[in-house]
PDB file of C-alpha atoms in Angstrom:
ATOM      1  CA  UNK A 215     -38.621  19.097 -19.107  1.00 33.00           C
ATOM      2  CA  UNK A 216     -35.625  16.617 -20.153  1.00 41.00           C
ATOM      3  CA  UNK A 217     -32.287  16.873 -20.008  1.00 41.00           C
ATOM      4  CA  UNK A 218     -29.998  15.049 -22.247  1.00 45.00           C
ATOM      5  CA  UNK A 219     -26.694  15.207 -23.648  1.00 46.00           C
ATOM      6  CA  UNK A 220     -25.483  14.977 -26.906  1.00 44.00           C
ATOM      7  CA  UNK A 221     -22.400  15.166 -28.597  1.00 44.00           C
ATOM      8  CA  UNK A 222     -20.711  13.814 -31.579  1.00 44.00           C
ATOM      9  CA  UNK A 223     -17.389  11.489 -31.821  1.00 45.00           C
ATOM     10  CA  UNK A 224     -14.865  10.675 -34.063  1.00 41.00           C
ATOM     11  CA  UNK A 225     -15.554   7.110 -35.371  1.00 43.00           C
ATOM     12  CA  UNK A 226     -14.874   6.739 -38.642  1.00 42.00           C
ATOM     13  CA  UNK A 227     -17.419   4.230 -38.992  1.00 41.00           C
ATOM     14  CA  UNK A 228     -18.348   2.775 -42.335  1.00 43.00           C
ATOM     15  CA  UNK A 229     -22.649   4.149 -41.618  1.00 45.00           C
ATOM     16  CA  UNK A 230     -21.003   7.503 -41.575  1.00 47.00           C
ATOM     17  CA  UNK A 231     -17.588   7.050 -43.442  1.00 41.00           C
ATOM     18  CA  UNK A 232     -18.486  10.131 -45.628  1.00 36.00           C
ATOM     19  CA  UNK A 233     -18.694  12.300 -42.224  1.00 36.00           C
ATOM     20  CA  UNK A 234     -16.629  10.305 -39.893  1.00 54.00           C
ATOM     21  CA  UNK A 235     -18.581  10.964 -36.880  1.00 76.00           C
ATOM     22  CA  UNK A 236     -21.717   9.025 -34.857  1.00 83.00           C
ATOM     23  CA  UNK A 237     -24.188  11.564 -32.795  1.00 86.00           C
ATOM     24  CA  UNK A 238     -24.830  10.193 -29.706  1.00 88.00           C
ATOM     25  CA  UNK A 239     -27.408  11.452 -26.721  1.00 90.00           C
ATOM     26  CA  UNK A 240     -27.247   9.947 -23.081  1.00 92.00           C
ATOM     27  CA  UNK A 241     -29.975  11.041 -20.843  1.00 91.00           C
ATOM     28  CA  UNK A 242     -31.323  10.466 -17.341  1.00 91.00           C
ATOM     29  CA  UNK A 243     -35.063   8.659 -18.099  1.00 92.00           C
ATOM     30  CA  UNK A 244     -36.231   8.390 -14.204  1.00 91.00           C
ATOM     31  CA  UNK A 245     -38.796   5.509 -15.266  1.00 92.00           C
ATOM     32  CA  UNK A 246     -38.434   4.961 -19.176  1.00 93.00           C
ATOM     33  CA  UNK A 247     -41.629   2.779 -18.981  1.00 90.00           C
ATOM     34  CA  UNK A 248     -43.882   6.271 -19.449  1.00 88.00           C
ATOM     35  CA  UNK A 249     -41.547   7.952 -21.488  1.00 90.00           C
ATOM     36  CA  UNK A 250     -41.227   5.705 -24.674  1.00 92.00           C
ATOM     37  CA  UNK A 251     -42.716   7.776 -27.098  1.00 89.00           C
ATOM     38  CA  UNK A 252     -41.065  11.509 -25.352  1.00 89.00           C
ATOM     39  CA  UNK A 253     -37.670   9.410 -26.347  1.00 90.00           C
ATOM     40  CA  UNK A 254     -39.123   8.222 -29.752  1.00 90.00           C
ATOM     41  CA  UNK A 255     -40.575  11.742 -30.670  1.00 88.00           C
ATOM     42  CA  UNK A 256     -37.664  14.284 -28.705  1.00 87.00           C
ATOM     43  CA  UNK A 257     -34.945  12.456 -29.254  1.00 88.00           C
ATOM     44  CA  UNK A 258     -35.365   9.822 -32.099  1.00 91.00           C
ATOM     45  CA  UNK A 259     -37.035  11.467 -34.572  1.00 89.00           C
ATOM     46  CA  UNK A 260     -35.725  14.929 -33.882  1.00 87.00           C
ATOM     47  CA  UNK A 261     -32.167  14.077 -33.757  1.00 87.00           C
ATOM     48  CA  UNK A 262     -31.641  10.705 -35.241  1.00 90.00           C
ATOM     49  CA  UNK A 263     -28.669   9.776 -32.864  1.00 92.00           C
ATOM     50  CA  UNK A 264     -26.639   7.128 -33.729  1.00 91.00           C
ATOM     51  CA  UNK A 265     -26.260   6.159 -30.169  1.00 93.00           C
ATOM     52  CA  UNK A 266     -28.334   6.527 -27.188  1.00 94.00           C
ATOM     53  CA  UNK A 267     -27.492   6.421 -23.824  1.00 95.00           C
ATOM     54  CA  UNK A 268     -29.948   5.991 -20.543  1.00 95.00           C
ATOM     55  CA  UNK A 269     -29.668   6.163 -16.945  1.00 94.00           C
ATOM     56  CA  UNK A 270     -32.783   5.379 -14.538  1.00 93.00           C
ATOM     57  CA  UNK A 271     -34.474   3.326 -16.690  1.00 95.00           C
ATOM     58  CA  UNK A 272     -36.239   1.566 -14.032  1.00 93.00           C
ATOM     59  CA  UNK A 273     -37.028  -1.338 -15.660  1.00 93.00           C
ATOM     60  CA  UNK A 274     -36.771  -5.008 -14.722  1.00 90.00           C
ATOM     61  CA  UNK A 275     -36.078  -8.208 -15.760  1.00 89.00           C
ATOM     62  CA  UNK A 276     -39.818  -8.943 -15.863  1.00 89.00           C
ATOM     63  CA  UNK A 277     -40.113  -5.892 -18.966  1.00 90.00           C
ATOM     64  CA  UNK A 278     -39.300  -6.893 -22.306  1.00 92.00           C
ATOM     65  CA  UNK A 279     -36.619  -5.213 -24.793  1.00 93.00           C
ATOM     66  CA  UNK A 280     -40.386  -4.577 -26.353  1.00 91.00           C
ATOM     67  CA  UNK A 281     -41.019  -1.748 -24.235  1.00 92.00           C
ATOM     68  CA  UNK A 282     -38.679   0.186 -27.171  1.00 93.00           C
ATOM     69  CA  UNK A 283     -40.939  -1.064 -29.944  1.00 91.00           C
ATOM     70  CA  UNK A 284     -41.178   2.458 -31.075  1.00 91.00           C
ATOM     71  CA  UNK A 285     -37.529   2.942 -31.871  1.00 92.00           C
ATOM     72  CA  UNK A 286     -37.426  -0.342 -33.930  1.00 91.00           C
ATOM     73  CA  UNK A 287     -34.561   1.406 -36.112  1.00 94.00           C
ATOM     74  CA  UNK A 288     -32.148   0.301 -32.066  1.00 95.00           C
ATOM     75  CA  UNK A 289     -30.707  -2.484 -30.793  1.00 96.00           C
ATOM     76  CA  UNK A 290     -31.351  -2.535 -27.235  1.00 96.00           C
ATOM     77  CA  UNK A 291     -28.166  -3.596 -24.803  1.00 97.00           C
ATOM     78  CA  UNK A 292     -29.143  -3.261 -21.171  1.00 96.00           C
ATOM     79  CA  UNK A 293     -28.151  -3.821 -17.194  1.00 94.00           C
ATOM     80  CA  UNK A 294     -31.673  -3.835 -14.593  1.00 92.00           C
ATOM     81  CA  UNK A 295     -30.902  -2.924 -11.114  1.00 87.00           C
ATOM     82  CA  UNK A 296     -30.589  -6.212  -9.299  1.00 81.00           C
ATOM     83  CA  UNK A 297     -33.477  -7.447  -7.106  1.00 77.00           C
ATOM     84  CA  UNK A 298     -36.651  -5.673  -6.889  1.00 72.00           C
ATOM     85  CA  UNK A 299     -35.665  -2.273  -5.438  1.00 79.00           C
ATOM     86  CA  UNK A 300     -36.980   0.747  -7.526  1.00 82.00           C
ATOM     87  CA  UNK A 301     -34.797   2.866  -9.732  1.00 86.00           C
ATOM     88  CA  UNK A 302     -31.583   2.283 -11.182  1.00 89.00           C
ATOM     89  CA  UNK A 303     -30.728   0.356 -14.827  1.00 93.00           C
ATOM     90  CA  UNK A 304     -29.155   1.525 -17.270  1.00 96.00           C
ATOM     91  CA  UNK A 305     -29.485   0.944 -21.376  1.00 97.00           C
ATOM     92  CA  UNK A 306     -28.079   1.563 -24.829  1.00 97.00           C
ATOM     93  CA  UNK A 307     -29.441   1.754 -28.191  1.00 96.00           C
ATOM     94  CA  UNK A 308     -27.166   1.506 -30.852  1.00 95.00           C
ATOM     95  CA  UNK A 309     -28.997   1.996 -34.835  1.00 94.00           C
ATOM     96  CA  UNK A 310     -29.375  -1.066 -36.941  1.00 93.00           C
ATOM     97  CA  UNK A 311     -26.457  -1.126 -39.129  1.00 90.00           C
ATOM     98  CA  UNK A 312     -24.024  -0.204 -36.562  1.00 91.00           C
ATOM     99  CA  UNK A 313     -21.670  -3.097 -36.005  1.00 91.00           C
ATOM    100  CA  UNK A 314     -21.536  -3.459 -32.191  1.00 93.00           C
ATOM    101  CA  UNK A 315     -22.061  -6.246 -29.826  1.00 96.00           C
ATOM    102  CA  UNK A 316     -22.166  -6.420 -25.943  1.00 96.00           C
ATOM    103  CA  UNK A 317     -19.243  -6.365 -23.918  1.00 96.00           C
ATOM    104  CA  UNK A 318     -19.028  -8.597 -20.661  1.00 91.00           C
ATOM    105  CA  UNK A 319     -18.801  -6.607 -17.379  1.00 89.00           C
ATOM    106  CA  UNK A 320     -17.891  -7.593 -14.039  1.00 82.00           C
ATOM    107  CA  UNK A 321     -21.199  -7.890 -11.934  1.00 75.00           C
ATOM    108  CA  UNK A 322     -22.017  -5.836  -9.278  1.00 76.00           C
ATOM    109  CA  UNK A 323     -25.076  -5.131  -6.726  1.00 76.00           C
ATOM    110  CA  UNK A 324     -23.152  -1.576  -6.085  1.00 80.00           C
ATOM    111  CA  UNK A 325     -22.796  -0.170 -10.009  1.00 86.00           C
ATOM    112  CA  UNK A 326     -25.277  -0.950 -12.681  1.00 92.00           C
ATOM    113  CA  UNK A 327     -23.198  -0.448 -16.017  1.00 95.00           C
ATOM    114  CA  UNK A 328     -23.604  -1.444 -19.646  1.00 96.00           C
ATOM    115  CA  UNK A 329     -21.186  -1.405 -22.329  1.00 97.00           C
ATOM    116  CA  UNK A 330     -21.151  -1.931 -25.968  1.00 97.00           C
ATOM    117  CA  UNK A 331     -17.724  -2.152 -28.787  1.00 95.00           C
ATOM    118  CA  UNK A 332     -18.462  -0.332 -31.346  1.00 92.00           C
ATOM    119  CA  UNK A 333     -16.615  -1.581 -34.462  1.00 88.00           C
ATOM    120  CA  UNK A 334     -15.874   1.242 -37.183  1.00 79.00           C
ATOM    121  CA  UNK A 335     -14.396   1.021 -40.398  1.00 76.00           C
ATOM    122  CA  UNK A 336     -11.133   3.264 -39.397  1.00 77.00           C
ATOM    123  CA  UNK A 337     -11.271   2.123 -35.709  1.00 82.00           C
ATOM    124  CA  UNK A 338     -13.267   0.478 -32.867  1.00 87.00           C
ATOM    125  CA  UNK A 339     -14.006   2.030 -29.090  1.00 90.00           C
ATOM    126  CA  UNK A 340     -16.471   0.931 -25.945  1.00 94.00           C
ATOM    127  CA  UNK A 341     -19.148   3.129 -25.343  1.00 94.00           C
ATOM    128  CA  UNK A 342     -20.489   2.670 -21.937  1.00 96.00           C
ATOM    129  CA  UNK A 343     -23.719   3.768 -19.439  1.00 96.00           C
ATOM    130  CA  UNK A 344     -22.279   3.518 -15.607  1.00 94.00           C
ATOM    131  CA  UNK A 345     -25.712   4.337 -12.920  1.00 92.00           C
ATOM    132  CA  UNK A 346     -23.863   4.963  -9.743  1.00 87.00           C
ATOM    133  CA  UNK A 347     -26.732   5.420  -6.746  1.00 83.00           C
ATOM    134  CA  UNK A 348     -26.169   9.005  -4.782  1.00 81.00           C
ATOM    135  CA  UNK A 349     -26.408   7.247  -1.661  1.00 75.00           C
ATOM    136  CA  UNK A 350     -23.440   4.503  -2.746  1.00 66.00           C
ATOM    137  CA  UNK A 351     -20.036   5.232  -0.691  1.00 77.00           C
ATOM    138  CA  UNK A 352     -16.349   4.145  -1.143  1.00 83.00           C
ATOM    139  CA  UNK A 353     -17.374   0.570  -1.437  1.00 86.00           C
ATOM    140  CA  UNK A 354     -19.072   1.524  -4.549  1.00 84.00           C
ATOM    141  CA  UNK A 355     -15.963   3.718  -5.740  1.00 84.00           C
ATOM    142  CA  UNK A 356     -13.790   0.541  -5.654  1.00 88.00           C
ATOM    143  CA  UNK A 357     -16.864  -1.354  -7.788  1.00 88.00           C
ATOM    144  CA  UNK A 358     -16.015   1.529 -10.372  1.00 88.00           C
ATOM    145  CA  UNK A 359     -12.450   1.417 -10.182  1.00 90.00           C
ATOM    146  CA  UNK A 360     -13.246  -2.429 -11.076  1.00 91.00           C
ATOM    147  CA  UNK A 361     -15.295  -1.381 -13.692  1.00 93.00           C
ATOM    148  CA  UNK A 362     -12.376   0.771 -15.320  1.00 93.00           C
ATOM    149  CA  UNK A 363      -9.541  -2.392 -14.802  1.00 93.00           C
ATOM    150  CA  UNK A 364     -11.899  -4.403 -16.487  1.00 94.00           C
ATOM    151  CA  UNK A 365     -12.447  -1.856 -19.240  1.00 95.00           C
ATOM    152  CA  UNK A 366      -8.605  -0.878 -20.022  1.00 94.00           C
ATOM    153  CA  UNK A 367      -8.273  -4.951 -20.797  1.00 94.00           C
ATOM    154  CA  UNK A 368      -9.932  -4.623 -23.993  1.00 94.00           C
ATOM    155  CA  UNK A 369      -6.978  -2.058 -24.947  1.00 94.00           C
ATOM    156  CA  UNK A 370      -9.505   0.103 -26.761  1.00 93.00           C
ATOM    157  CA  UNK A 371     -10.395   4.389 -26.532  1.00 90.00           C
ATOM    158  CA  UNK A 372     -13.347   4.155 -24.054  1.00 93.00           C
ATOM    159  CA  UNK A 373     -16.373   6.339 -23.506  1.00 92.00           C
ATOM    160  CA  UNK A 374     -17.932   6.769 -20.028  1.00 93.00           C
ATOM    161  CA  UNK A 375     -21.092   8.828 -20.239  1.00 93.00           C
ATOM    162  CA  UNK A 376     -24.274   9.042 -17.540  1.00 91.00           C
ATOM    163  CA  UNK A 377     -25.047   9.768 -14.176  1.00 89.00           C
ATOM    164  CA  UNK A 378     -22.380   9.060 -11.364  1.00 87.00           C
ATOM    165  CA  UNK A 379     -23.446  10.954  -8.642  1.00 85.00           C
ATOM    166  CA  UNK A 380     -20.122  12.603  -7.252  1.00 78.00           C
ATOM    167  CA  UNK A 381     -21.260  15.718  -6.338  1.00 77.00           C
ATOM    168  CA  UNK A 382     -18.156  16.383  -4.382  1.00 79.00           C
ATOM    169  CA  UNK A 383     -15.856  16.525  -7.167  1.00 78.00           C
ATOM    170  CA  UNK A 384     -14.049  19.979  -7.076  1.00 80.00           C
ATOM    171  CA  UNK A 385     -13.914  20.358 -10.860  1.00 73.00           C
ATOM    172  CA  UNK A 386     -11.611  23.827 -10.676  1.00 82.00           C
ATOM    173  CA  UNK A 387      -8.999  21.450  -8.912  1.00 84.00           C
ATOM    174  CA  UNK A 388      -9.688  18.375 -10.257  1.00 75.00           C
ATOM    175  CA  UNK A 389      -9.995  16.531  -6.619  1.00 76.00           C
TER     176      UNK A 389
END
């Protein structure tokens, strides 16, 4: 089974002007590399997202952007986990004909994160895949609180979306 998100925001960019809104999936691969065409045929073809967002790739520096051949309609921005431990990366497709381009990010062996301004005709926003490992601690809470000063800079809305493994969040309280 997969699980993936998807939702729609308020963009107002000129691909959708007459609807105002992109559709965007982010989803948690756990090793992309096998699972090319399930995300070409599940996700691609049956919901045409403007935007796609994926944790766990697993893929390396030594794998090529070709690996997403099959969704030739994407531009492919992504972070590989640093070194040659398994798991981790993180990616984003974005349609041709979507003005974005990559956004710089502050580097760091604790958060893998990528991040992409999307420019729209009415207004612009950062859409961004954070990876935080379960077994990361506060040291890797400051790397994301990094991540966010570095983020408000650009002065633009900003989406956060994938997997940050806080499973002690108290969501009724907010702590």
């Amino acid at each position: 089974t997969h699980i993936f998100w998807w939702w729609s925001f308020l963009a107002g960019h000129e691909r959708r002007a007459d609807i105002g809104f992109l559709n965007c999936v982010v989803l948690n691969a756990r090793s992309i590399v096998r699972k090319v065409l399930d995300l070409y045929f599940e996700v691609v073809l049956e919901l045409s997202p403007d935007v796609i967002g994926i944790t766990e790739t697993w893929l390396r520096n030594d794998i090529a952007d070709s690996i997403f051949s099959c969704c030739r309609d994407y531009t492919v921005f992504r972070f590989d986990r640093l070194g040659m431990k398994r798991g981790g990366g993180v990616a984003i497709l974005t349609k041709k004909g979507i003005l974005c381009q990559s956004v710089d990010l502050p580097t760091d062996s604790l958060l893998e994160a990528v991040c992409v301004l999307i420019k729209g005709k009415l207004n612009s926003f950062l859409f961004c895949v954070v990876y935080r490992s379960p077994t990361n601690d506060s040291d890797c809470n400051e790397a994301l609180l990094r991540l966010l000063r570095a983020l408000e800079l650009y002065n633009l809305p900003v989406v956060i979306a994938g997997d940050l493994n806080l499973p002690n969040i108290c969501w009724s309280n907010l702590t």
